[in-house]
Short mmCIF file of C-alpha atoms in Angstrom, two decimals:
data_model
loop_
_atom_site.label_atom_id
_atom_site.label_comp_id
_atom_site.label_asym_id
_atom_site.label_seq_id
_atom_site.Cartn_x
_atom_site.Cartn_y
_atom_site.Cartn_z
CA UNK A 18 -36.73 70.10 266.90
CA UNK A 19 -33.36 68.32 267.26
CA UNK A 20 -33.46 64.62 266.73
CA UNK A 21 -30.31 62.42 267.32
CA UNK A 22 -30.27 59.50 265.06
CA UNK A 23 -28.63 56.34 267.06
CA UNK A 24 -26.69 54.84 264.07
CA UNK A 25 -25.50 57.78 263.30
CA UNK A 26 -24.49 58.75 267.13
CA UNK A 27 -22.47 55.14 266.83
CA UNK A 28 -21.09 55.57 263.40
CA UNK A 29 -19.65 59.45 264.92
CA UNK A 30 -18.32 58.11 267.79
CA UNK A 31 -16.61 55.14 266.04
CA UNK A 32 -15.30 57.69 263.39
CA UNK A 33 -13.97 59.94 266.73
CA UNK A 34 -12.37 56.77 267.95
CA UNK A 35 -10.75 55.52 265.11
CA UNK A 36 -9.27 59.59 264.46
CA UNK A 37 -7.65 59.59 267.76
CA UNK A 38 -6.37 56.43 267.01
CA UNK A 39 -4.44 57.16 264.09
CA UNK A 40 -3.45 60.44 265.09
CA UNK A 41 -1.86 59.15 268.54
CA UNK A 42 1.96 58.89 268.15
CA UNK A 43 3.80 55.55 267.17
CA UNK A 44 5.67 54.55 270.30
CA UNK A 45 9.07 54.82 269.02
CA UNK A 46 7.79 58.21 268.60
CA UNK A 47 6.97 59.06 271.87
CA UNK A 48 10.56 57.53 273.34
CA UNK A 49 12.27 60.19 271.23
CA UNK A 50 11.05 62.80 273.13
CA UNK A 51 13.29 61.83 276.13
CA UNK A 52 10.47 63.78 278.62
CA UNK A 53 11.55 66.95 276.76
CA UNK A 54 9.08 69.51 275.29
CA UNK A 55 8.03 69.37 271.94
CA UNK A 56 9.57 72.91 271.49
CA UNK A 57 13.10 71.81 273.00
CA UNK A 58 13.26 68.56 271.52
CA UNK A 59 16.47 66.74 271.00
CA UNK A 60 16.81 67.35 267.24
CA UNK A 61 16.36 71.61 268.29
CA UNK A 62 20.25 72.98 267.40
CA UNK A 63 19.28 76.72 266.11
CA UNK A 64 20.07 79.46 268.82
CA UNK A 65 18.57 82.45 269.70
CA UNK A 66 20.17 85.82 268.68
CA UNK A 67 23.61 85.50 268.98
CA UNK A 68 25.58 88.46 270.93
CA UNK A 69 29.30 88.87 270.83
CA UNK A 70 30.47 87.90 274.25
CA UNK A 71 31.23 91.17 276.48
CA UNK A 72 34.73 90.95 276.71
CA UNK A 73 35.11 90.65 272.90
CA UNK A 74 32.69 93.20 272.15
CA UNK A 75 34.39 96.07 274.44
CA UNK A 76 38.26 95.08 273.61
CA UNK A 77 37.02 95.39 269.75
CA UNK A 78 35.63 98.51 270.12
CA UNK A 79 38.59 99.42 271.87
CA UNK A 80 40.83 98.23 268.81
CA UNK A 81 38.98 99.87 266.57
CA UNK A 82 38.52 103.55 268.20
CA UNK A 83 42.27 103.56 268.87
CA UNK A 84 43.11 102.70 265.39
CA UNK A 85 40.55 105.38 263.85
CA UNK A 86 40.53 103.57 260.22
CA UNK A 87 39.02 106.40 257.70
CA UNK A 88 35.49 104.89 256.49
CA UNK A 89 35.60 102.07 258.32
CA UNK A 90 31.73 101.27 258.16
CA UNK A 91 32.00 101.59 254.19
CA UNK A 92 35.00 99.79 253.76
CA UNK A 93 33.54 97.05 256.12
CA UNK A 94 30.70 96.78 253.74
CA UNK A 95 32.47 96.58 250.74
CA UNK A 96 34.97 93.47 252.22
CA UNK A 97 31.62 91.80 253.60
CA UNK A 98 30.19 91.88 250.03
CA UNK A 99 33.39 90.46 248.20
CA UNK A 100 33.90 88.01 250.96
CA UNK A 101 30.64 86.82 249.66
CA UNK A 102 30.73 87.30 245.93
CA UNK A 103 34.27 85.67 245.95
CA UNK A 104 34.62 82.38 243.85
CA UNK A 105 37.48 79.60 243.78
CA UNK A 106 40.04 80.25 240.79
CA UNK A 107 39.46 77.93 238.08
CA UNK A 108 42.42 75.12 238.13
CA UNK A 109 44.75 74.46 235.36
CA UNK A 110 42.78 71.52 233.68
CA UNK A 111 39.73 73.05 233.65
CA UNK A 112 41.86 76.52 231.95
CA UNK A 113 42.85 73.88 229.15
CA UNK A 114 39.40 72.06 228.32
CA UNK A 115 37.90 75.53 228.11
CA UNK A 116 41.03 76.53 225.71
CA UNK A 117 40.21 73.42 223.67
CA UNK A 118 36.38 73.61 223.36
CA UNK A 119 36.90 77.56 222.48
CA UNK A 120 39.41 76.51 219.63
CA UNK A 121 37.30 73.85 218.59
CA UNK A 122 34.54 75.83 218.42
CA UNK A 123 36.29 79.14 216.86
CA UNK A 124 37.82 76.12 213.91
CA UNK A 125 34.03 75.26 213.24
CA UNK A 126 33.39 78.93 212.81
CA UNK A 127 35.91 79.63 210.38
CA UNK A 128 35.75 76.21 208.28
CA UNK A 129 34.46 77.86 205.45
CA UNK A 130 37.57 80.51 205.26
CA UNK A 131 41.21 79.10 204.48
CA UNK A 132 43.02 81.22 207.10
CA UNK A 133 46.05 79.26 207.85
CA UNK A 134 46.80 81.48 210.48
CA UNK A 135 47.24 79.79 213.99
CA UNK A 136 48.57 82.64 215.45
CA UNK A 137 45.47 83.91 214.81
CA UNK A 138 43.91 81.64 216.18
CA UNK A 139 45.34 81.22 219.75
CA UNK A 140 45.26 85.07 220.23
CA UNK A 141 41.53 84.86 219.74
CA UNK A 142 41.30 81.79 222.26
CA UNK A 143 43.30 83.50 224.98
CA UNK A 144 41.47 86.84 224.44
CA UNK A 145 38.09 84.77 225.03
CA UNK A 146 39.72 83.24 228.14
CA UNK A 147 40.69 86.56 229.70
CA UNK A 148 37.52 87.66 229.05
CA UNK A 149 34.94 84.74 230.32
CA UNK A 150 37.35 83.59 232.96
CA UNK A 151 36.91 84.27 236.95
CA UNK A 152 40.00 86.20 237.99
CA UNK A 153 40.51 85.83 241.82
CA UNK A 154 41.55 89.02 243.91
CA UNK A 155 44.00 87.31 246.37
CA UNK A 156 43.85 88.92 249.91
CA UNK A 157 47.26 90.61 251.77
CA UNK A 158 45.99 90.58 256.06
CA UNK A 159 47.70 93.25 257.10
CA UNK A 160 46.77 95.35 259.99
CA UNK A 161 44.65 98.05 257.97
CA UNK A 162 42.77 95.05 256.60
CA UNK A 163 42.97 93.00 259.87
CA UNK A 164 40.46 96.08 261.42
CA UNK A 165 38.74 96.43 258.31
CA UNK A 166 37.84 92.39 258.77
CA UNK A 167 37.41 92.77 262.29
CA UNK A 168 34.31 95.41 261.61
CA UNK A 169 32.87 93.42 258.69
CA UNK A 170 33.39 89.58 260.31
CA UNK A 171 34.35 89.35 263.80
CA UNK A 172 30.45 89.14 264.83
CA UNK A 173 28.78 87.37 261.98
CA UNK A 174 31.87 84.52 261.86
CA UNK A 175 31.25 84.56 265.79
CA UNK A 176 27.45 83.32 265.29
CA UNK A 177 28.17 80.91 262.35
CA UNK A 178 31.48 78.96 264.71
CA UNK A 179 29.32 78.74 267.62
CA UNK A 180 26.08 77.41 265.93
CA UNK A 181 28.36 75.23 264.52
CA UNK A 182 30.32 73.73 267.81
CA UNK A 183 27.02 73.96 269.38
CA UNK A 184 25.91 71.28 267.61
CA UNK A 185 28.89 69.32 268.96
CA UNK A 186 27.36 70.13 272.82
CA UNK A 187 23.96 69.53 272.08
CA UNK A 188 24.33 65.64 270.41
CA UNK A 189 27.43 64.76 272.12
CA UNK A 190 26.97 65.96 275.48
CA UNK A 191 29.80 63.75 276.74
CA UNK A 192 32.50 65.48 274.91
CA UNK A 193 34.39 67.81 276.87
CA UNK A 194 37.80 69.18 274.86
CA UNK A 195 40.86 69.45 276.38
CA UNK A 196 42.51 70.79 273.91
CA UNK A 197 41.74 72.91 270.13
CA UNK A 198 43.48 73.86 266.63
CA UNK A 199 42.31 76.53 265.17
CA UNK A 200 43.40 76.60 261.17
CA UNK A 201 43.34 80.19 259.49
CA UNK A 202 42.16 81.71 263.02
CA UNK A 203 42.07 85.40 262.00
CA UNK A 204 41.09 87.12 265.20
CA UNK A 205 40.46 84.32 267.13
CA UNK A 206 37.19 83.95 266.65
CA UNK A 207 37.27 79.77 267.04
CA UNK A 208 39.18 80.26 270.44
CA UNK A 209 36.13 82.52 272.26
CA UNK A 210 33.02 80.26 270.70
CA UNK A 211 34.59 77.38 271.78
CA UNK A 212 35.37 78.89 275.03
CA UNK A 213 32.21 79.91 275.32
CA UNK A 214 30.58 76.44 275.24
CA UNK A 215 33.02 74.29 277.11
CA UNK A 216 35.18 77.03 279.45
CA UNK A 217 37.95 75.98 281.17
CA UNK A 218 37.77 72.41 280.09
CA UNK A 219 39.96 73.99 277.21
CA UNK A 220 43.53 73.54 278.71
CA UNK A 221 44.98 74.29 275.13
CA UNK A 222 44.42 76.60 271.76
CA UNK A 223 46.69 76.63 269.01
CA UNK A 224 46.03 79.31 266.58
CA UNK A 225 47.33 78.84 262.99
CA UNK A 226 47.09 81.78 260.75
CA UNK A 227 50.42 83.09 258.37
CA UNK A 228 49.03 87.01 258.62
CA UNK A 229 51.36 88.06 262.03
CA UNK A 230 49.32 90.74 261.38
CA UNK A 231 46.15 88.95 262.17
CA UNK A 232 47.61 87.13 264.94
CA UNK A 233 48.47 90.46 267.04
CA UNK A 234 44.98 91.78 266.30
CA UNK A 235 43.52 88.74 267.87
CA UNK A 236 46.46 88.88 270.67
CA UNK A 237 44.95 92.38 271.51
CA UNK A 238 41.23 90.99 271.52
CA UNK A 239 42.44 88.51 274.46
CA UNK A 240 43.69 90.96 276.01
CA UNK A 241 40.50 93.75 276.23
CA UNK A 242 42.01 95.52 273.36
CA UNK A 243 45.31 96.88 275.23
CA UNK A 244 49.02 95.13 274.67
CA UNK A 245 48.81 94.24 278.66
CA UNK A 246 49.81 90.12 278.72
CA UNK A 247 46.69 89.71 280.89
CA UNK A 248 44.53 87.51 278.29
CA UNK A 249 40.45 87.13 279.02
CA UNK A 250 41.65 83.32 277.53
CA UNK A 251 44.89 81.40 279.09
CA UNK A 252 46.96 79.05 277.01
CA UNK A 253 46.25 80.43 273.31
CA UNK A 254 49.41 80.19 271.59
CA UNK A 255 49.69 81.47 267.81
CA UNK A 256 51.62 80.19 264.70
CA UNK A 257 52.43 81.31 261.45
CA UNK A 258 52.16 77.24 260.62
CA UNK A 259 51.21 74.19 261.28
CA UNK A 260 52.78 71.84 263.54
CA UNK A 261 54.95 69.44 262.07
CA UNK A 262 55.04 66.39 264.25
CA UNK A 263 52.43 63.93 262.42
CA UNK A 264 51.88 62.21 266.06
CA UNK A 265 50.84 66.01 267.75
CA UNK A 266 46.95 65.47 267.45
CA UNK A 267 43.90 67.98 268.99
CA UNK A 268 40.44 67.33 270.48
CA UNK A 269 38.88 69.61 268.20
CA UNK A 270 40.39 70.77 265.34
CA UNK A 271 38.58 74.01 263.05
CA UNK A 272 39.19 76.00 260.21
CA UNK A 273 36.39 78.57 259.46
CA UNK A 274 36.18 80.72 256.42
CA UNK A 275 39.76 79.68 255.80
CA UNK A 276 39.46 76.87 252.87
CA UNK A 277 38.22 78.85 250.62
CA UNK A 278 41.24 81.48 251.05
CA UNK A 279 43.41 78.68 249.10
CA UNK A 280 43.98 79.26 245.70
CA UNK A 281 44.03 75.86 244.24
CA UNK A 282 42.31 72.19 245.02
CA UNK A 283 45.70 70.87 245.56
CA UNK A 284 46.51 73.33 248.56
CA UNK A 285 43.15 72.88 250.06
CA UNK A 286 43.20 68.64 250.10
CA UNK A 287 46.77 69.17 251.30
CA UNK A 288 45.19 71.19 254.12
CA UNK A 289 42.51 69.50 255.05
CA UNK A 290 44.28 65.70 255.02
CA UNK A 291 46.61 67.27 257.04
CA UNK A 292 44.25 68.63 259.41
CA UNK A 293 42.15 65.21 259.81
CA UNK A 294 46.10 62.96 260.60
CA UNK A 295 45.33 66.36 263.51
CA UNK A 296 42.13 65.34 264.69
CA UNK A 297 41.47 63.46 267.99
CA UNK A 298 37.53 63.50 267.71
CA UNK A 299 36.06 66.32 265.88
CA UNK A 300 36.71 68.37 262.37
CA UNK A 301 34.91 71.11 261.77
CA UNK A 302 35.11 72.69 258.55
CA UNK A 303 32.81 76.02 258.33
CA UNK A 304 32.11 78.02 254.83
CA UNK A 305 30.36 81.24 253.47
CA UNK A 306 27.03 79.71 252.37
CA UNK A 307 27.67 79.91 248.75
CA UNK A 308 27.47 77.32 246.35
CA UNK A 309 31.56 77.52 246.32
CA UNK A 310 32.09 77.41 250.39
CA UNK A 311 29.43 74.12 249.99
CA UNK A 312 31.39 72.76 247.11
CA UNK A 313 34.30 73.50 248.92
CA UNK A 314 33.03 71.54 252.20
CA UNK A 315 32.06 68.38 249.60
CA UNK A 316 35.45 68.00 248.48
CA UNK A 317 36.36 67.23 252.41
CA UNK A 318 33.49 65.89 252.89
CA UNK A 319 34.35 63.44 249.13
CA UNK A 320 37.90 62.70 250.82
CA UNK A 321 37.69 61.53 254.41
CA UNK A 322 33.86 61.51 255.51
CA UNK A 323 31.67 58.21 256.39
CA UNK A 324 28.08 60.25 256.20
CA UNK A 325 24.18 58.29 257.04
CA UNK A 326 24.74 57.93 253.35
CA UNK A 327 27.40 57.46 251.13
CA UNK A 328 25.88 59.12 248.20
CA UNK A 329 26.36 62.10 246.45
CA UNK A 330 25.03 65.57 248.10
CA UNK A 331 22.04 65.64 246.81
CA UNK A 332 21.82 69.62 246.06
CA UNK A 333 25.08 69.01 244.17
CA UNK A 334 23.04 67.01 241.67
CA UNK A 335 19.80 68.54 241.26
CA UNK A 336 19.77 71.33 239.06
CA UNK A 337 20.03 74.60 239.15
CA UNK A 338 22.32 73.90 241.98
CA UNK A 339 21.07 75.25 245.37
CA UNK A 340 24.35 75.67 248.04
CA UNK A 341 22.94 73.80 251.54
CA UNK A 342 23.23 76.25 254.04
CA UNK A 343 22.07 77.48 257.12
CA UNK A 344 21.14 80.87 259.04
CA UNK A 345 22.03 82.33 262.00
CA UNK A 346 20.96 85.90 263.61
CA UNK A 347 23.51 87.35 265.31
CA UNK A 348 24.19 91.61 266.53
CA UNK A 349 26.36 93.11 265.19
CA UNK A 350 29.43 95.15 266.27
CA UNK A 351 28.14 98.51 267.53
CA UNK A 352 29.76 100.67 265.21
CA UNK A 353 27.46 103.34 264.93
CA UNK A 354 23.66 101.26 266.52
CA UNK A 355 23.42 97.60 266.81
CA UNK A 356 21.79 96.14 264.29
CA UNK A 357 20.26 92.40 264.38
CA UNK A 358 21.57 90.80 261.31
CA UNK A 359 21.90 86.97 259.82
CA UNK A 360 24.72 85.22 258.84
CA UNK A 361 24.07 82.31 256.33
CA UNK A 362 27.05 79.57 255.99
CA UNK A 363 27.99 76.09 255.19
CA UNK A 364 29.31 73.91 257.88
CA UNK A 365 30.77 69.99 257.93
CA UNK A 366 31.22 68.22 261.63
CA UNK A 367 33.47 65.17 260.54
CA UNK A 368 33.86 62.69 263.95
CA UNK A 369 36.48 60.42 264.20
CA UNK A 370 33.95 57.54 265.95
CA UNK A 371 31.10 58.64 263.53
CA UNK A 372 29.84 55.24 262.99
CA UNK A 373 29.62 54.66 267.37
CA UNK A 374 27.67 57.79 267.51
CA UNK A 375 25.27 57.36 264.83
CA UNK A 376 24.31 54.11 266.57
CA UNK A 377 24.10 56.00 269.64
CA UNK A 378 22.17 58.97 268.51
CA UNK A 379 19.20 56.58 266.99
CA UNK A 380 17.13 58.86 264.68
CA UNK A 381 18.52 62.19 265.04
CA UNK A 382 21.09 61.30 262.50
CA UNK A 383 18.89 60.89 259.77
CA UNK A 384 16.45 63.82 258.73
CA UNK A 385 17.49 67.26 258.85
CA UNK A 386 15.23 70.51 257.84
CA UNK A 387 17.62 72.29 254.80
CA UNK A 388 14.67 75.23 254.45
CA UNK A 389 12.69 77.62 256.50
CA UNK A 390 9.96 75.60 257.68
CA UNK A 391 5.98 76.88 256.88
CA UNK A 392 3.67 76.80 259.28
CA UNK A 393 0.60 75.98 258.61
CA UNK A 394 -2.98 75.55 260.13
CA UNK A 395 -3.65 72.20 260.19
CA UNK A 396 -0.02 70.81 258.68
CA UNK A 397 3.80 71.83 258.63
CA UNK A 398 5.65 72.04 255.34
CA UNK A 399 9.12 71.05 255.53
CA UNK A 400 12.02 70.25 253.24
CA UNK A 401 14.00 67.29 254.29
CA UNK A 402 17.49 65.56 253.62
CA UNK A 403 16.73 62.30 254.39
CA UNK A 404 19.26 59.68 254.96
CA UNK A 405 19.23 57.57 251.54
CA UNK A 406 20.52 60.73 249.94
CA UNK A 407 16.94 62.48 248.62
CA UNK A 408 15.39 65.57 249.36
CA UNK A 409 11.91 65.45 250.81
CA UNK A 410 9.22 67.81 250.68
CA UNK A 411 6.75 66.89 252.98
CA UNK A 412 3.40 68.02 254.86
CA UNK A 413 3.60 66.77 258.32
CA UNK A 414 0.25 66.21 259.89
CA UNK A 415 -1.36 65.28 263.45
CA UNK A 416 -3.26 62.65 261.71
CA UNK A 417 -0.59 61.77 259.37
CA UNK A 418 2.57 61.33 261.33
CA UNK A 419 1.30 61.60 264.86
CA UNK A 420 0.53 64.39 267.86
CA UNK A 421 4.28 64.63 268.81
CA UNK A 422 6.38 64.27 265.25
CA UNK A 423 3.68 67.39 264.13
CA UNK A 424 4.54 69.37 267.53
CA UNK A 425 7.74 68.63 266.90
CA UNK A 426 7.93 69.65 263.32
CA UNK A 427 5.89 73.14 264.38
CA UNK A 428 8.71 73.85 266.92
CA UNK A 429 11.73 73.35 264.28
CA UNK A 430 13.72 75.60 262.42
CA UNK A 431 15.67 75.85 259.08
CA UNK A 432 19.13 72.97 260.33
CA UNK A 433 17.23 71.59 263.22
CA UNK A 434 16.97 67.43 263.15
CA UNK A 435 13.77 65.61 262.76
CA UNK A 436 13.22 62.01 263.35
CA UNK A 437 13.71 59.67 260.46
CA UNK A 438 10.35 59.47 258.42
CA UNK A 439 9.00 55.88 257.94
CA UNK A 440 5.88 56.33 256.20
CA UNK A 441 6.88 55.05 252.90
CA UNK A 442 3.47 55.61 251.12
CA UNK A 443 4.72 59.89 251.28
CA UNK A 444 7.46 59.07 249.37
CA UNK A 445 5.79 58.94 245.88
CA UNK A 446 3.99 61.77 246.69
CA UNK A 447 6.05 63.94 248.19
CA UNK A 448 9.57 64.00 246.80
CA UNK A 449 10.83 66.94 245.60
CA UNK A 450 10.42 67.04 241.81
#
């Protein structure tokens, strides 16, 4: 026999009431939504698959069967890996501490024996240098390598460009560019994801890469792969260098994967000031996703950017040191079978009126997912950059955070934005140790 107790029937329901309660989303909550589902919510910036767009993909192929490169698909491998693998050379300061901590260090060694002999001594230093120090393969674009990068990059530099500019689209939907700079374009690969997004908005493209060699390969790619001046994209013009007149400035202004081909810091703050006096509105720097290509986006980012914080990058300072990166799955060219694949880079959006659109944007600016994102049952477990320059781990919850931040959370990805968390009793708990 089933009796129901009626303090117990009132305590229940109270309990039901008071769950609800705190599980019901905060109001600002609810406003951030904007009427949009939880699984397209305004922070949501990841794409699906990316594919090359048609007219790329056939004039490549095109390229490529006409040029019949011997063991292309290996050799396309092999560049792909040392793309990857490749660090920055060490610069001449950091040569000579090493020399002098070695030579202190050898000295120590050898206090006990009276040598006298500092000839000796230096051979042994340099010998140690040439052996412990990076030595950086520089790069010669010609037109065998200009294929060779075309089978190995064109698709995966594609994804990472457009995820990038997309970005751009999704939080500033008012931008419209009329016109784009393209530093160390390569095959042009700037020029079609930005066409992609905005069209024929884009009245302009200058294309800045020294290789002539890589600027005829990405001529030809404009073109459907054949020599016929009929380009897929009007109004792309291509340089050897930059512009000189400090007054010429562009909408959008991009160098992907090209920072990192400079040899020394000098070169590459040269580069990049030069390229902000360039910029109307937008910089966009993009990098391998290494812990170099990050470091190398931190130095811009050191020089010219206002940030939601002002601090150092956090994954700079925690150690080991963890590049911040993001993924992208993209197919690739159709050599032999398409293959789905993922391309995992660095990427800095530097606005000139960053400080209007922050105010603008309200939360989005402040909490971004650096990690996949675990799904759980009952919670989500996310890793956040948060805007006072700390990483986050944190378990959202229904109960916790609210019906919509959880839904939210559940329907993000690894770079998507979440709203900024302000439930300061997670914060001794959760933090990242």
């Amino acid at each position: 026999m089933y009796v129901k107790c009626s303090r117990c029937y009132v305590a229940l329901c109270l309990k039901e009431a008071q769950r609800c309660q705190s599980s019901a989303a905060p109001l600002e909550q609810a406003d951030f939504l904007k009427g949009a589902p939880h699984r397209k919510h305004p922070g949501v910036t990841n794409l699906k698959t990316v594919r090359l767009p048609e007219q790329l993909q056939g004039a490549a192929q095109s390229v490529l069967k006409s040029a019949e490169v011997k063991s292309l698909t290996e050799r396309a491998h092999k560049l792909s890996s040392f793309l990857w693998s490749r660090k920055r050379a060490i610069e001449s300061s950091q040569l000579r501490e090493k020399a002098i901590l070695l030579e202190k260090k050898f000295l120590e060694q050898e206090r006990d024996i009276h040598t006298g002999d500092d000839c000796a001594l230096k051979t042994r230093v340099l010998s140690e240098l040439r052996r412990t120090t990076y030595h950086r393969t520089p790069l010669r674009y010609d037109e065998d390598l200009g294929l060779v990068y075309m089978a190995a990059r064109l698709a995966g530099g594609y994804a990472a460009v457009l995820r990038a500019l997309n970005e751009i689209k999704k939080r500033d939907p008012l931008f419209v560019p009329y016109s784009l700079l393209d530093f160390g374009s390569g095959l042009g690969t700037c020029t079609w994801a930005s066409h992609t997004l905005w069209g024929d908005s884009l009245k302009e493209y200058v294309c800045v890469d020294s290789s002539g060699d890589m600027n005829t390969l990405a001529e030809q790619l404009l073109s459907g792969g054949s020599e016929v001046d009929n380009p897929v994209i009007k109004q792309v013009y291509f340089r050897q260098f930059l512009p000189v007149s400090p007054t010429v400035q562009f909408d959008l202004v991009i160098a992907a994967f090209s920072l990192s081909e400079l040899t020394t810091l000098d070169e590459r703050l040269n580069v990049i000031f030069t390229l902000w006096r360039k910029t109307n509105s937008y910089l966009v720097l993009v990098e391998n996703g290494t812990k170099d290509g990050h470091q190398i986006l931190m130095e811009a980012r050191d020089i010219i950017l206002k940030c939601t914080h002002e601090l150092p990058c956090p994954k700079l300072i925690k150690q080991p040191v963890v590049p911040c990166n993001f993924t992208q799955f993209y197919y690739s060219l159709p050599l032999t079978r398409v293959k789905r694949q993922q391309e995992k880079f660095s990427y800095l959006i530097i606005s000139r009126s960053a400080e209007e659109k922050a105010q603008k944007s309200e939360h989005w600016d402040m909490t971004r997912l650096i990690a996949q994102v675990h799904r759980r049952p009952r919670h989500v477990q996310c890793q956040l950059c948060c805007a006072n320059g700390e990483l986050k781990q944190l378990a959202v919850t229904a109960r916790r955070h609210g019906k919509d931040m959880y839904r939210c959370a559940r329907s993000s990805d690894w770079g998507d934005l979440l709203p900024m968390f302000h439930a300061e009793d997670d914060t001794n708990n959760d933090e990242m140790q």
